[in-house]
Amino acid sequence: MTVPANPRLGRLHPYPFERLRELTAGITPNPDLTAISLGIGEPRHAAPALIAEAINGAMKGLSAYPATAGTPQLREAIAGWIARRYGLTIDPATQVLPVNGSREALFAIAQTVVDTSRVGATVACPNPFYQIYEGAALLAGAEVAFANSDPARNFAVDWRQIDDATWGRTQLLYVCSPGNPSGAVMPLEEWQALFELSDRHGFVIASDECYSEIYFREEAPLGGLEAAVKLGRNDFRNLIAFTSLSKRSNVPGLRSGFVAGDAALLKKFLLYRTYHGSAMSPIVQAASIAAWGDEAHVVENRARYRRKFAEVTPLLAEVLDVALPDAGFYLWAAVPGGNDVAFAQGLLAQYNLAVLPGSLLAREAHGYNPGAGRIRLALVADEAECLEAAHRIVSFTKSRP
């Protein structure tokens, strides 16, 4: 008996970690070494105590249904953080919405924006990319157009690879800055080019900025809303920024973030979310207010990542083509010989260390897979474990023929 199902589900690709499990299913990791994983970008630093305190103090909120728009206090806390971080004035009543982590919101925006009654509905995104972009597009009934990143330009996305006819069919563009996996930050000039394309063709820009608070330069990464204001686009037309507490505050299990930007778009997004059942728990809202209102734990968190990267990056650079990223908590390293899957398989077998092959994070587009020959290393564990992992990679690389 056939199970009823949305036929678009059949267009989804396996998630990178599912594919990695298949590729390593027959491998027995070296039992003499403790298992270490640099594969999943899951923050493992301790969550700040102020979040637990806020949760404990908000239990009475469970007795009421929350509003999808969130409380005024939460929206004001988010607007306050935007003002401090970017120097921008945002209307908390119309230009901010809380979301249950950026992942679900990045998926939901495609369901809100894509109009399949228009021929050739297309969603564009960078390549490599966060797989939610592609899945959201396919389940919304759209085609996906990829623009590859260019390692010769600090992994800037070559948006020129998308031709004018495709831009004309594009309804939604996902951008990610700081980028996953490269950590590259989009400069103002790139934002200007994308805004001009958006004005010409009418598509929405969804700016994924969940890594914005982990950076290694003195200057904090430029945000999409900030870029818009610098370019005189104070109404944020056709622009929504997505931000999360997961990386900033080490609370991926809290599932809390926000979207901000074009008020007209957010009004439609709120309508969709109301029917979808996307209201944030009152307990999570209370914890989020505490988190957005405190910067001390973020500064401390960033310092820990900086120490780890300062130790690990030079060590790995002895054997791999790798450099300190602009931001984020990944190293995007080219491997000797160019076979990222074989490198990951051998590293797991011989040194009980899991990394993510870069080819699994990308699609073949414009004649090649821009993730091939690279591995993504998530430096999310404590300093000692990350350093041990780096030593294993060095030993493994030196032992290969």
CSV table of N, CA, C and O in Angstrom, one decimal, residues 13 52 57 68 73 85 97 120 129 147 165 186 207 216 250 273 290 292 295 300 302 318 323 333 335 338 370 381:
chain,number,residue,atom,x,y,z
A,13,HIS,N,17.6,16.1,-1.3
A,13,HIS,CA,18.9,15.3,-1.2
A,13,HIS,C,19.1,14.9,0.2
A,13,HIS,O,18.7,15.5,1.2
A,52,ALA,N,19.8,30.1,32.2
A,52,ALA,CA,19.2,29.1,33.1
A,52,ALA,C,18.3,29.8,34.2
A,52,ALA,O,17.2,29.4,34.5
A,57,GLY,N,12.9,31.2,36.3
A,57,GLY,CA,12.0,32.3,36.7
A,57,GLY,C,10.8,32.5,35.9
A,57,GLY,O,9.9,33.4,36.2
A,68,THR,N,2.4,34.5,18.3
A,68,THR,CA,3.4,34.2,17.3
A,68,THR,C,4.3,35.4,17.2
A,68,THR,O,5.5,35.2,16.9
A,73,GLN,N,8.2,42.9,25.0
A,73,GLN,CA,9.5,43.0,25.8
A,73,GLN,C,10.6,42.2,25.0
A,73,GLN,O,11.7,42.7,24.9
A,85,ARG,N,24.5,46.8,18.4
A,85,ARG,CA,25.4,46.0,17.6
A,85,ARG,C,25.7,46.7,16.3
A,85,ARG,O,26.8,46.8,15.8
A,97,LEU,N,10.6,39.9,14.3
A,97,LEU,CA,9.8,38.8,14.7
A,97,LEU,C,10.7,37.8,15.4
A,97,LEU,O,11.8,37.4,14.8
A,120,GLY,N,8.7,29.1,-13.8
A,120,GLY,CA,10.2,29.1,-13.6
A,120,GLY,C,10.6,29.6,-12.2
A,120,GLY,O,11.8,30.1,-12.1
A,129,PHE,N,26.8,25.5,0.6
A,129,PHE,CA,25.7,26.2,1.2
A,129,PHE,C,25.1,25.4,2.3
A,129,PHE,O,25.4,24.2,2.5
A,147,ALA,N,25.5,29.7,-7.2
A,147,ALA,CA,26.6,30.5,-7.5
A,147,ALA,C,27.8,30.1,-6.7
A,147,ALA,O,27.7,30.0,-5.5
A,165,ALA,N,18.8,36.0,-17.3
A,165,ALA,CA,17.5,35.3,-17.4
A,165,ALA,C,17.1,34.6,-16.2
A,165,ALA,O,15.9,34.6,-15.7
A,186,MET,N,30.8,39.2,3.6
A,186,MET,CA,30.5,40.0,2.4
A,186,MET,C,30.8,41.4,2.6
A,186,MET,O,30.3,42.0,3.6
A,207,SER,N,19.1,37.1,4.5
A,207,SER,CA,20.5,37.2,4.9
A,207,SER,C,20.7,36.3,6.2
A,207,SER,O,20.3,36.7,7.3
A,216,PHE,N,37.3,37.2,14.1
A,216,PHE,CA,38.7,37.2,14.5
A,216,PHE,C,39.4,38.5,14.2
A,216,PHE,O,40.6,38.7,14.5
A,250,ASN,N,25.8,30.0,22.8
A,250,ASN,CA,26.0,28.6,23.1
A,250,ASN,C,24.7,27.9,23.6
A,250,ASN,O,24.8,27.1,24.6
A,273,ARG,N,3.4,32.3,9.6
A,273,ARG,CA,3.9,31.6,10.9
A,273,ARG,C,2.7,31.4,11.8
A,273,ARG,O,2.7,30.5,12.6
A,290,ALA,N,16.9,37.8,28.3
A,290,ALA,CA,18.1,37.8,29.1
A,290,ALA,C,19.4,37.7,28.2
A,290,ALA,O,20.4,38.5,28.5
A,292,TRP,N,19.8,38.4,24.9
A,292,TRP,CA,20.0,39.5,24.0
A,292,TRP,C,20.4,40.8,24.8
A,292,TRP,O,21.1,41.7,24.3
A,295,GLU,N,26.0,41.2,27.0
A,295,GLU,CA,27.1,41.1,26.0
A,295,GLU,C,28.4,40.4,26.6
A,295,GLU,O,29.2,40.0,25.9
A,300,GLU,N,33.3,36.8,26.1
A,300,GLU,CA,34.0,35.7,26.6
A,300,GLU,C,34.0,34.5,25.7
A,300,GLU,O,35.0,33.9,25.5
A,302,ARG,N,33.6,34.6,22.4
A,302,ARG,CA,34.4,35.0,21.2
A,302,ARG,C,35.9,34.8,21.6
A,302,ARG,O,36.7,34.3,20.8
A,318,GLU,N,50.7,23.8,8.5
A,318,GLU,CA,51.9,23.1,8.2
A,318,GLU,C,51.7,22.0,7.2
A,318,GLU,O,52.6,21.6,6.4
A,323,ALA,N,43.6,28.7,6.3
A,323,ALA,CA,44.0,30.0,6.9
A,323,ALA,C,42.9,30.5,7.8
A,323,ALA,O,41.7,29.9,7.8
A,333,ALA,N,39.5,23.8,4.9
A,333,ALA,CA,40.8,23.4,4.6
A,333,ALA,C,40.9,22.5,3.3
A,333,ALA,O,40.1,21.6,3.2
A,335,VAL,N,42.7,19.7,1.2
A,335,VAL,CA,43.5,18.5,1.6
A,335,VAL,C,44.4,18.1,0.5
A,335,VAL,O,44.1,18.3,-0.7
A,338,GLY,N,43.4,16.2,-3.0
A,338,GLY,CA,42.1,16.7,-3.5
A,338,GLY,C,41.0,15.8,-3.3
A,338,GLY,O,39.8,16.1,-3.7
A,370,PRO,N,32.4,23.0,-6.0
A,370,PRO,CA,33.3,23.9,-5.3
A,370,PRO,C,33.7,23.5,-3.9
A,370,PRO,O,34.6,24.1,-3.3
A,381,ALA,N,34.6,22.1,20.2
A,381,ALA,CA,34.9,21.5,21.5
A,381,ALA,C,35.8,22.4,22.3
A,381,ALA,O,36.2,23.5,21.9
